[in-house]
Coordinates of C-alpha atoms in Angstrom, one line a residue:
Chain A
M1 CA 197.1 150.3 97.3
S2 CA 198.4 148.5 100.3
L3 CA 196.6 147.2 103.3
S4 CA 198.4 149.8 105.5
E5 CA 196.1 152.5 103.9
I6 CA 193.0 151.0 105.4
P7 CA 192.6 153.6 108.2
A8 CA 192.1 156.2 105.5
L9 CA 188.8 154.6 104.7
A10 CA 187.6 154.4 108.3
P11 CA 185.2 157.4 108.3
V12 CA 182.8 155.5 106.1
A13 CA 182.0 153.3 109.1
G14 CA 179.3 155.7 110.2
P15 CA 177.8 156.9 113.5
K16 CA 178.1 154.7 116.6
S17 CA 174.5 155.3 117.6
R18 CA 173.3 152.9 114.9
P19 CA 171.7 149.8 116.5
L20 CA 173.8 146.6 116.5
R21 CA 172.5 143.9 114.3
K22 CA 171.8 140.4 115.5
K23 CA 174.6 138.0 114.7
G24 CA 173.9 136.2 111.5
S25 CA 172.0 138.9 109.7
G26 CA 173.9 141.8 108.0
G27 CA 172.0 141.0 104.9
R28 CA 173.6 137.6 104.3
L29 CA 170.7 136.4 102.2
T30 CA 170.4 139.7 100.3
A31 CA 174.1 139.5 99.5
I32 CA 173.9 135.9 98.3
L33 CA 170.9 136.6 96.2
L34 CA 172.2 139.9 94.8
L35 CA 175.9 139.2 94.2
L36 CA 176.0 135.5 93.1
P37 CA 173.3 135.2 90.4
P38 CA 175.0 137.3 87.7
A39 CA 178.0 135.1 87.6
L40 CA 175.9 131.9 87.8
I41 CA 173.6 133.0 85.0
L42 CA 176.3 134.2 82.7
F43 CA 178.4 131.1 83.3
S44 CA 175.5 128.6 82.9
L45 CA 174.2 130.3 79.8
F46 CA 177.4 130.8 77.9
V47 CA 179.7 128.0 79.1
I48 CA 177.8 125.1 80.7
L49 CA 174.7 125.1 78.5
P50 CA 176.6 125.3 75.1
L51 CA 178.8 122.5 76.4
T52 CA 176.0 120.2 77.2
E53 CA 174.2 121.1 74.0
S54 CA 177.4 120.1 72.2
G55 CA 176.9 116.7 73.7
Y56 CA 173.3 116.7 72.4
Y57 CA 173.8 118.0 68.9
A58 CA 176.6 115.5 68.3
F59 CA 174.0 112.8 67.9
F60 CA 172.1 114.6 65.1
D61 CA 172.7 115.3 61.5
W62 CA 171.9 119.0 61.6
N63 CA 172.7 122.1 59.6
G64 CA 171.9 124.5 62.4
Y65 CA 168.5 125.7 61.2
G66 CA 165.2 124.7 62.8
Q67 CA 165.4 122.0 65.4
P68 CA 167.8 119.0 65.3
E69 CA 165.5 116.1 64.4
N70 CA 167.5 113.7 62.4
F71 CA 168.9 111.5 65.1
V72 CA 171.9 109.5 63.8
G73 CA 173.3 108.0 66.9
L74 CA 177.1 107.6 66.9
R75 CA 177.4 108.2 63.1
N76 CA 179.0 111.7 63.5
F77 CA 181.6 110.2 65.8
E78 CA 182.2 107.4 63.3
Q79 CA 182.6 109.9 60.5
V80 CA 185.1 112.0 62.5
V81 CA 187.1 109.1 63.6
G82 CA 187.2 107.6 60.1
H83 CA 188.1 110.9 58.4
G84 CA 191.7 111.1 57.2
V85 CA 192.0 114.8 57.8
F86 CA 191.0 114.2 61.5
H87 CA 193.9 111.8 61.8
T88 CA 196.3 114.5 60.4
A89 CA 194.8 117.0 62.8
L90 CA 195.2 114.7 65.7
G91 CA 198.7 113.8 64.7
N92 CA 199.6 117.5 64.3
T93 CA 198.1 118.3 67.7
A94 CA 200.2 115.5 69.2
K95 CA 203.3 117.0 67.5
I96 CA 202.5 120.4 69.1
V97 CA 202.3 118.7 72.5
I98 CA 205.5 116.8 72.0
A99 CA 207.4 119.9 70.7
S100 CA 206.1 121.9 73.6
L101 CA 207.2 119.4 76.2
L102 CA 210.5 118.3 74.6
I103 CA 211.8 121.5 72.9
Q104 CA 209.9 124.5 74.3
M105 CA 210.0 123.6 78.0
P106 CA 213.7 122.7 78.1
L107 CA 214.5 125.9 76.2
A108 CA 212.4 127.9 78.6
L109 CA 214.0 126.2 81.6
F110 CA 217.5 126.8 80.3
L111 CA 216.8 130.4 79.6
A112 CA 215.2 130.9 83.0
L113 CA 218.3 129.4 84.7
L114 CA 220.4 131.9 82.8
I115 CA 218.4 135.0 83.7
Y116 CA 216.4 134.4 86.8
R117 CA 218.7 136.6 89.0
K118 CA 217.5 140.2 89.3
T119 CA 220.0 142.3 87.2
P120 CA 219.2 145.0 84.7
T121 CA 220.5 143.0 81.7
N122 CA 218.5 139.9 82.8
S123 CA 215.3 142.0 83.1
L124 CA 215.8 143.3 79.6
F125 CA 216.2 139.8 78.2
R126 CA 213.2 138.6 80.2
L127 CA 211.0 141.4 78.7
I128 CA 212.3 140.7 75.1
F129 CA 211.6 137.0 75.4
F130 CA 208.1 137.6 76.7
V131 CA 207.0 140.0 73.9
P132 CA 205.8 137.3 71.5
Y133 CA 203.4 136.0 74.1
I134 CA 201.5 139.2 74.4
L135 CA 201.2 139.7 70.6
A136 CA 197.9 138.5 69.2
E137 CA 198.1 135.1 67.6
V138 CA 196.8 136.5 64.3
A139 CA 199.5 139.1 64.2
A140 CA 202.2 136.5 65.1
G141 CA 200.8 134.2 62.3
L142 CA 200.9 137.0 59.7
I143 CA 204.4 138.1 60.7
W144 CA 205.7 134.6 60.3
S145 CA 203.7 134.0 57.1
F146 CA 205.8 136.9 55.8
V147 CA 209.0 135.4 57.2
F148 CA 208.3 132.2 55.4
D149 CA 207.2 133.7 52.2
G150 CA 209.4 132.3 49.5
N151 CA 209.1 135.4 47.3
Y152 CA 209.5 138.2 49.7
G153 CA 210.2 137.0 53.2
V154 CA 213.2 136.3 55.3
T155 CA 213.5 132.8 53.9
A156 CA 213.7 134.4 50.4
S157 CA 216.6 136.6 51.5
L158 CA 218.3 133.5 53.1
A159 CA 217.8 131.5 49.9
Q160 CA 219.2 134.3 47.9
S161 CA 222.2 134.8 50.1
M162 CA 223.0 131.1 50.0
G163 CA 222.4 131.0 46.3
I164 CA 219.7 128.4 46.3
E165 CA 216.3 128.4 44.7
N166 CA 213.4 130.0 46.5
F167 CA 211.6 127.6 48.8
F168 CA 208.0 127.9 49.9
I169 CA 208.0 126.1 53.3
L170 CA 204.3 126.9 54.0
A171 CA 203.3 125.3 50.7
D172 CA 205.4 122.2 51.3
R173 CA 203.4 119.2 52.4
D174 CA 206.2 117.7 54.5
W175 CA 207.7 120.9 55.9
A176 CA 204.7 123.2 56.5
F177 CA 204.0 121.9 59.9
V178 CA 207.6 122.4 61.0
A179 CA 207.1 126.0 60.3
V180 CA 203.9 125.9 62.4
L181 CA 205.9 124.4 65.3
T182 CA 208.5 127.1 65.0
V183 CA 205.9 129.8 65.4
V184 CA 204.2 128.0 68.3
I185 CA 207.6 127.8 70.1
W186 CA 208.4 131.4 69.3
K187 CA 205.1 132.5 70.6
Y188 CA 204.9 130.6 73.9
F189 CA 208.3 129.8 75.2
G190 CA 208.5 133.1 77.1
F191 CA 205.4 132.3 79.0
H192 CA 206.9 129.1 80.4
M193 CA 210.2 130.8 81.1
M194 CA 208.3 133.4 83.2
I195 CA 206.7 130.6 85.3
Y196 CA 210.2 129.1 85.9
I197 CA 211.8 132.4 86.7
A198 CA 209.1 133.1 89.3
A199 CA 209.7 129.7 90.8
L200 CA 213.5 129.9 90.7
Q201 CA 213.4 133.2 92.5
G202 CA 211.6 131.4 95.3
V203 CA 214.4 128.9 95.9
P204 CA 216.2 129.8 99.1
E205 CA 219.6 131.2 98.4
D206 CA 221.2 129.4 101.4
M207 CA 220.2 126.0 99.9
I208 CA 222.3 126.8 96.9
E209 CA 225.2 128.1 99.0
A210 CA 225.1 125.0 101.2
A211 CA 225.4 122.9 98.1
Q212 CA 228.3 125.0 96.9
I213 CA 230.1 124.6 100.2
E214 CA 229.7 120.9 99.9
G215 CA 231.5 121.1 96.5
A216 CA 228.6 120.8 94.1
N217 CA 229.3 122.4 90.7
K218 CA 226.8 124.5 88.7
V219 CA 225.3 121.5 86.8
Q220 CA 224.9 119.6 90.0
I221 CA 223.2 122.5 91.7
V222 CA 220.7 122.8 88.9
R223 CA 220.1 119.1 88.8
Y224 CA 219.9 118.3 92.5
V225 CA 218.8 121.6 94.1
Q226 CA 217.0 124.0 91.7
I227 CA 215.0 121.6 89.5
P228 CA 213.7 119.5 92.4
Q229 CA 212.7 122.8 94.1
I230 CA 210.7 124.1 91.2
K231 CA 209.1 120.8 90.4
P232 CA 205.6 122.2 91.1
A233 CA 206.1 125.0 88.6
I234 CA 207.3 122.5 86.0
I235 CA 204.2 120.4 86.5
V236 CA 201.9 123.4 86.2
S237 CA 203.8 124.6 83.1
A238 CA 203.5 121.2 81.4
F239 CA 199.8 121.2 82.2
F240 CA 199.4 124.6 80.5
A241 CA 201.5 123.4 77.6
I242 CA 199.3 120.3 77.0
I243 CA 196.0 122.1 77.4
G244 CA 197.3 125.0 75.3
S245 CA 198.4 122.7 72.6
L246 CA 195.0 121.2 72.3
Q247 CA 193.5 124.5 71.4
V248 CA 196.0 126.0 68.9
F249 CA 193.9 127.7 66.3
D250 CA 194.6 131.5 65.8
V251 CA 198.2 131.0 64.6
I252 CA 197.3 128.4 62.0
I253 CA 194.6 130.5 60.1
P254 CA 196.9 133.3 58.9
L255 CA 199.9 131.0 58.5
T256 CA 198.5 128.1 56.4
N257 CA 194.8 128.1 56.9
G258 CA 195.1 124.3 57.4
G259 CA 196.8 123.8 54.0
P260 CA 198.5 122.7 51.9
S261 CA 196.0 120.0 51.1
N262 CA 194.8 119.9 54.8
Q263 CA 198.2 118.9 56.1
T264 CA 198.4 121.5 58.9
H265 CA 195.1 121.3 60.6
T266 CA 194.9 121.0 64.4
I267 CA 191.8 119.7 66.2
V268 CA 190.3 123.2 66.5
T269 CA 191.0 124.3 62.9
Y270 CA 189.5 121.0 61.9
L271 CA 186.5 121.7 64.0
Y272 CA 186.1 125.2 62.5
T273 CA 186.7 124.3 58.9
F274 CA 184.7 121.1 58.7
G275 CA 182.1 121.9 61.3
L276 CA 181.3 125.5 61.2
T277 CA 182.2 126.9 57.8
R278 CA 180.1 124.1 56.3
M279 CA 177.4 124.4 59.0
K280 CA 177.6 120.7 59.9
I281 CA 176.7 121.4 63.4
G282 CA 176.3 117.7 64.5
F283 CA 179.6 116.7 63.0
G284 CA 181.4 119.7 64.5
S285 CA 179.8 119.1 67.9
A286 CA 181.1 115.6 67.8
I287 CA 184.6 117.0 67.3
G288 CA 183.9 119.4 70.2
V289 CA 182.9 116.5 72.4
L290 CA 186.1 114.5 71.5
L291 CA 188.2 117.6 72.3
F292 CA 186.3 118.1 75.6
I293 CA 187.0 114.4 76.6
A294 CA 190.7 114.9 75.8
A295 CA 190.9 118.1 77.8
V296 CA 189.1 116.8 80.8
G297 CA 191.0 113.5 80.6
V298 CA 194.3 115.4 80.8
A299 CA 193.0 117.5 83.7
I300 CA 191.8 114.5 85.7
F301 CA 194.9 112.5 84.9
Y302 CA 197.0 115.5 86.1
Q303 CA 195.0 116.0 89.2
R304 CA 195.4 112.3 90.1
I305 CA 199.1 112.0 89.4
F306 CA 200.7 115.3 90.1
M307 CA 198.6 117.9 91.7
K308 CA 197.6 116.2 94.9
G309 CA 199.9 118.4 97.0
A310 CA 200.7 121.2 94.6
K311 CA 198.5 124.2 94.2
A312 CA 197.2 124.4 90.6
Chain B
M1 CA 239.0 131.7 87.9
S2 CA 238.0 135.2 86.9
R3 CA 239.0 134.6 83.3
A4 CA 236.8 131.4 83.3
H5 CA 234.1 133.5 84.8
F6 CA 234.4 136.1 82.0
W7 CA 234.2 133.5 79.3
R8 CA 231.2 131.8 80.9
N9 CA 229.4 135.1 81.1
F10 CA 230.4 135.9 77.5
A11 CA 229.0 132.6 76.3
R12 CA 225.8 133.2 78.3
V13 CA 225.2 136.6 76.9
S14 CA 226.0 135.5 73.4
F15 CA 223.4 132.8 73.7
L16 CA 220.9 135.2 75.1
C17 CA 221.5 137.6 72.2
L18 CA 221.0 134.8 69.7
V19 CA 217.6 133.9 71.2
A20 CA 216.7 137.6 71.4
S21 CA 217.4 138.0 67.7
F22 CA 215.3 134.9 66.9
V23 CA 212.5 136.7 68.9
L24 CA 213.0 140.2 67.5
A25 CA 214.0 139.6 63.9
P26 CA 210.6 138.7 62.5
M27 CA 209.1 141.8 64.2
L28 CA 211.9 144.0 63.0
A29 CA 211.5 142.7 59.4
T30 CA 207.8 143.4 59.6
A31 CA 208.1 147.0 60.8
L32 CA 210.8 147.7 58.1
G33 CA 208.7 146.0 55.5
G34 CA 206.0 148.6 55.9
F35 CA 208.4 151.2 54.5
K36 CA 209.6 149.2 51.5
S37 CA 208.6 148.8 47.9
N38 CA 207.8 145.4 46.6
A39 CA 211.1 145.3 44.8
E40 CA 213.0 146.1 47.9
L41 CA 211.1 143.5 49.9
R42 CA 212.2 140.9 47.4
M43 CA 215.9 141.8 47.9
N44 CA 216.6 141.7 51.5
A45 CA 214.1 141.4 54.4
F46 CA 216.5 143.0 56.9
A47 CA 218.1 145.8 55.0
L48 CA 217.0 149.3 55.8
P49 CA 214.7 150.7 53.1
E50 CA 216.6 152.9 50.6
S51 CA 214.0 155.6 50.9
W52 CA 211.6 155.5 53.8
N53 CA 208.3 155.2 52.0
T54 CA 205.6 156.2 54.5
A55 CA 202.7 155.8 52.0
F56 CA 201.7 152.4 53.2
Y57 CA 201.6 153.4 56.8
A58 CA 199.8 156.6 55.9
S59 CA 197.2 154.7 53.8
I60 CA 196.4 152.5 56.9
I61 CA 196.2 155.4 59.3
T62 CA 193.9 157.4 57.0
D63 CA 191.7 154.3 56.5
P64 CA 188.5 154.8 58.6
G65 CA 188.0 151.0 58.6
F66 CA 191.3 150.6 60.5
W67 CA 190.1 152.9 63.3
R68 CA 186.7 151.3 63.2
Y69 CA 188.3 147.9 63.9
L70 CA 190.4 149.3 66.7
G71 CA 187.4 151.1 68.2
N72 CA 185.3 148.0 68.2
S73 CA 188.1 146.0 69.8
M74 CA 188.6 148.7 72.4
L75 CA 184.9 148.9 73.2
I76 CA 184.5 145.1 73.5
S77 CA 187.6 144.7 75.6
V78 CA 186.8 147.5 78.0
A79 CA 183.2 146.2 78.5
T80 CA 184.5 142.7 79.0
V81 CA 186.9 143.9 81.6
I82 CA 184.3 145.9 83.5
L83 CA 181.8 143.1 83.4
T84 CA 184.3 140.4 84.4
L85 CA 185.6 142.5 87.4
L86 CA 182.1 143.4 88.7
V87 CA 180.4 140.0 88.2
G88 CA 183.5 138.0 89.2
A89 CA 184.3 140.0 92.2
A90 CA 180.7 140.0 93.5
A91 CA 180.6 136.2 93.3
A92 CA 184.1 135.7 94.8
Y93 CA 183.1 138.0 97.6
V94 CA 180.2 135.8 98.6
F95 CA 182.4 132.7 98.5
A96 CA 185.1 134.4 100.6
Q97 CA 182.8 136.1 103.2
I98 CA 179.7 134.0 103.6
K99 CA 179.5 130.4 104.4
F100 CA 176.2 128.9 103.3
F101 CA 174.8 125.5 102.3
G102 CA 176.0 124.5 98.8
S103 CA 178.6 127.3 98.6
K104 CA 181.5 124.8 98.0
M105 CA 179.5 123.1 95.3
L106 CA 178.6 126.4 93.5
F107 CA 182.3 127.5 93.7
S108 CA 183.5 124.2 92.1
Y109 CA 180.8 124.6 89.5
L110 CA 182.1 128.1 88.5
L111 CA 185.6 126.8 88.3
L112 CA 184.7 124.2 85.7
G113 CA 185.6 126.7 83.1
L114 CA 189.3 126.2 83.8
M115 CA 189.2 122.6 82.6
F116 CA 188.3 122.8 79.0
P117 CA 189.2 124.8 75.8
F118 CA 186.8 127.5 74.7
A119 CA 186.6 125.8 71.3
T120 CA 184.7 122.8 72.7
A121 CA 181.5 124.9 73.0
I122 CA 181.9 127.2 70.0
L123 CA 179.3 125.7 67.7
P124 CA 176.4 125.6 70.2
L125 CA 177.6 129.1 71.3
F126 CA 177.2 130.3 67.8
I127 CA 173.7 128.8 67.6
K128 CA 172.7 130.3 70.9
V129 CA 174.0 133.8 70.1
R130 CA 172.2 133.6 66.8
D131 CA 168.9 132.4 68.4
I132 CA 169.0 135.2 71.0
G133 CA 169.5 137.6 68.2
L134 CA 172.9 138.9 69.2
L135 CA 174.8 137.9 66.1
D136 CA 176.9 140.8 64.8
T137 CA 176.6 142.8 68.0
Y138 CA 179.2 143.6 70.6
W139 CA 177.3 141.6 73.2
A140 CA 177.9 138.4 71.1
V141 CA 181.6 138.7 72.0
I142 CA 181.4 140.4 75.4
L143 CA 179.0 138.0 77.2
P144 CA 180.6 134.6 76.2
Q145 CA 184.1 136.1 76.8
T146 CA 183.1 137.3 80.2
A147 CA 181.5 134.0 81.1
F148 CA 184.6 132.1 80.1
G149 CA 186.9 134.4 82.0
L150 CA 184.9 134.2 85.2
S151 CA 186.4 131.0 86.4
L152 CA 189.9 132.3 86.7
A153 CA 188.8 135.7 87.9
I154 CA 186.7 134.2 90.7
L155 CA 189.5 131.9 91.7
L156 CA 192.0 134.8 92.0
F157 CA 189.6 137.2 93.6
R158 CA 188.5 134.8 96.3
T159 CA 192.1 134.0 97.3
F160 CA 192.7 137.7 97.6
F161 CA 189.5 138.6 99.5
E162 CA 190.2 135.9 102.0
Q163 CA 193.5 137.6 102.9
L164 CA 191.8 140.9 103.7
P165 CA 191.8 141.4 107.5
K166 CA 188.8 140.0 109.2
E167 CA 188.8 142.7 111.9
L168 CA 187.8 145.3 109.3
F169 CA 184.7 143.5 108.4
E170 CA 183.8 142.8 112.1
A171 CA 184.2 146.5 112.9
A172 CA 182.1 147.6 110.0
Y173 CA 179.5 144.9 110.7
L174 CA 179.1 146.1 114.3
D175 CA 178.5 149.6 112.9
G176 CA 175.6 148.2 110.9
C177 CA 177.3 147.8 107.6
S178 CA 175.6 145.2 105.5
Y179 CA 177.5 142.6 103.4
V180 CA 176.6 144.2 100.1
R181 CA 177.6 147.7 101.3
F182 CA 180.8 146.3 102.7
F183 CA 181.6 144.8 99.3
W184 CA 181.1 148.2 97.6
R185 CA 182.7 150.4 100.2
F186 CA 185.6 148.3 101.4
T187 CA 186.3 145.1 99.5
L188 CA 186.5 146.6 96.0
P189 CA 188.6 149.7 96.9
L190 CA 191.0 147.6 98.9
S191 CA 191.4 145.1 96.1
T192 CA 192.9 147.3 93.4
P193 CA 196.0 145.2 93.0
I194 CA 194.1 142.1 92.1
L195 CA 191.5 144.0 90.1
A196 CA 194.3 145.5 88.0
T197 CA 196.0 142.1 87.5
V198 CA 192.9 140.4 86.4
G199 CA 191.7 143.4 84.5
V200 CA 194.9 143.7 82.4
F201 CA 194.9 140.0 81.8
V202 CA 191.3 139.9 80.7
F203 CA 191.9 143.0 78.5
V204 CA 194.8 141.3 76.7
Q205 CA 192.8 138.1 76.2
S206 CA 189.9 140.0 74.8
W207 CA 192.0 142.3 72.6
N208 CA 193.7 139.3 71.0
N209 CA 190.7 137.1 70.8
F210 CA 190.1 135.7 67.3
L211 CA 187.9 132.5 67.3
L212 CA 184.9 133.9 69.0
P213 CA 184.7 137.2 67.0
L214 CA 185.3 135.2 63.8
V215 CA 182.3 133.0 64.6
V216 CA 179.8 135.6 65.8
L217 CA 180.7 138.7 63.8
N218 CA 179.9 138.7 60.1
S219 CA 179.7 142.3 59.0
R220 CA 182.7 144.5 58.6
D221 CA 181.2 147.3 60.7
A222 CA 181.4 145.0 63.7
F223 CA 184.8 143.5 63.1
T224 CA 187.5 143.6 65.8
W225 CA 191.0 144.3 64.6
P226 CA 192.2 140.7 64.2
L227 CA 189.3 140.1 61.9
G228 CA 189.9 143.4 60.1
L229 CA 193.5 142.4 59.7
M230 CA 192.6 139.0 58.1
Q231 CA 190.1 140.6 55.8
F232 CA 192.7 143.2 54.8
R233 CA 195.3 140.5 54.1
G234 CA 192.8 138.7 51.9
E235 CA 192.2 141.8 49.8
F236 CA 195.7 142.9 49.4
V237 CA 197.2 139.5 49.0
T238 CA 199.9 140.6 46.6
E239 CA 200.9 143.7 48.6
W240 CA 202.9 142.6 51.6
N241 CA 204.0 146.1 52.5
R242 CA 200.5 147.3 53.2
T243 CA 199.8 144.3 55.4
L244 CA 203.1 144.7 57.2
A245 CA 202.3 148.3 57.9
F246 CA 198.9 147.2 59.3
V247 CA 200.4 144.6 61.5
T248 CA 203.1 147.0 62.8
L249 CA 200.5 149.6 63.7
T250 CA 198.6 147.0 65.7
I251 CA 201.5 145.4 67.5
L252 CA 203.2 148.7 68.5
P253 CA 200.4 149.7 70.9
A254 CA 200.3 146.1 72.2
I255 CA 204.1 146.2 73.0
A256 CA 203.8 149.7 74.5
F257 CA 200.9 148.6 76.6
F258 CA 202.9 145.5 77.7
F259 CA 205.8 147.6 78.9
A260 CA 203.5 149.9 80.7
A261 CA 201.5 147.2 82.4
Q262 CA 204.1 144.4 82.5
K263 CA 203.9 144.1 86.3
Y264 CA 200.3 143.2 86.2
I265 CA 200.5 141.1 83.0
V266 CA 203.2 138.9 84.4
A267 CA 201.4 138.5 87.7
G268 CA 198.2 137.6 86.0
L269 CA 199.8 135.1 83.7
T270 CA 202.0 133.3 86.2
G271 CA 199.0 133.4 88.6
G272 CA 197.3 130.9 86.3
A273 CA 197.0 131.5 82.5
V274 CA 195.2 129.4 80.0
K275 CA 197.4 129.1 76.9
G276 CA 200.7 127.5 76.3

């Protein structure tokens, strides 16, 4: 519905004989007291309260039953930070961040530059590249665990056609995480591409023409006109890439479930596996607090450095 | 010049086709796999099945559990959408229309949800949901999901509401229309584009959600389809074809939905999404 259809709704305005209200009434207070509390209550109860409780539970050794009584100070944090699997999880999460920034984003930008113009072929490619993003992570993870299955999957066919022995990449300590990174890029590059396409379509065509007239070639136009023009979009997409990388979870569970021998955990699968499934609520909360600090740190850093002028 | 142009375009389209096959091949192999016997699966993942064996697909479609999972997901997603739209729009309307002491602070407070991952609060959330007695109920997923979706919804709604013409409100106001009435009669009906965008976005998020249902739903009767799928995979671990049929039957509607609602999905995601 567009704004031009507003007159159609006019009859609701009612009879003119109704007395005018004094300025400043109109049920302001009623509106505030009626419309605002549902959001405030829901948000406080299910977002802010659990978050603060996380900070509280992190100082207790607690299995989740009864009240947390066994105060242990910073011991949970010490245990997390001293845990080898946590180091792996942290390193893996860092690998996802790096792969997102250095492989996924350039690929997305390159593709966006190839297909940002509105033609039927380009639209088709755009839709195809975006499909993995709307699939559920669990479905994506399962699809790729089939692809990587050394007995049945696509890798099995490849191995056979190349005449080499079956290989089980998801069971390989050194290579399993490469498989995870492949899936992450497959799943999310289309999202970043869409951000760039939206931005590239906003770059004024006459700026590009002007550069052409001055003798700039394609590469120069990209480098000196288009990329500077879409810088805000790149900054936003990098922000999403980092924050998203911090919370990769769903893909890992069907793909490797953190294995082999805990080599493919991320921070969130680590939290889930070592905190929740073993009901070590204090320990898990400490991981949650560390994740929170990382996420808020990134957000504040970003706000300070990049987002002063740009709309987030 | 035009020959160079042709070759450049040829290279461009070839590269795009290469990426497209990287994107589509796994999904294609999955859909085909649901028609194949184990022996055929071993041979070539991409080859067409020698005989299209529909038994695996049929066994999923006739499984009441499958429909139960889908039904649960549908119910939870629809409820989350309705609740997010109503509660979010109501709050955003107040922030857009009424200036009052502390409104800026409350607005920033509600936006805090944009800053951190859902997982940071998942353990206390589990404890809370359990203590309220909601474990294994639809509400255990709907309420936290709604709460976490509110920040983005309120941000998008407020921006949209502020762009609605002020004259409309002044006219209605002079006729004695109250704020609450105006919200129902004018703001909501005039905001269908943004309601649709946010609604579709929230729906997709809810439909695909895994971590929260995994933590707060224990019994199979309450499972959403991603949980059902994982459970199923665990049971039929040696039978890829069944699992592939299951996956295909859940991703096909998702893809169909995407093509039908792509305008809103893309708008919602590029308007500020949360994963990457």
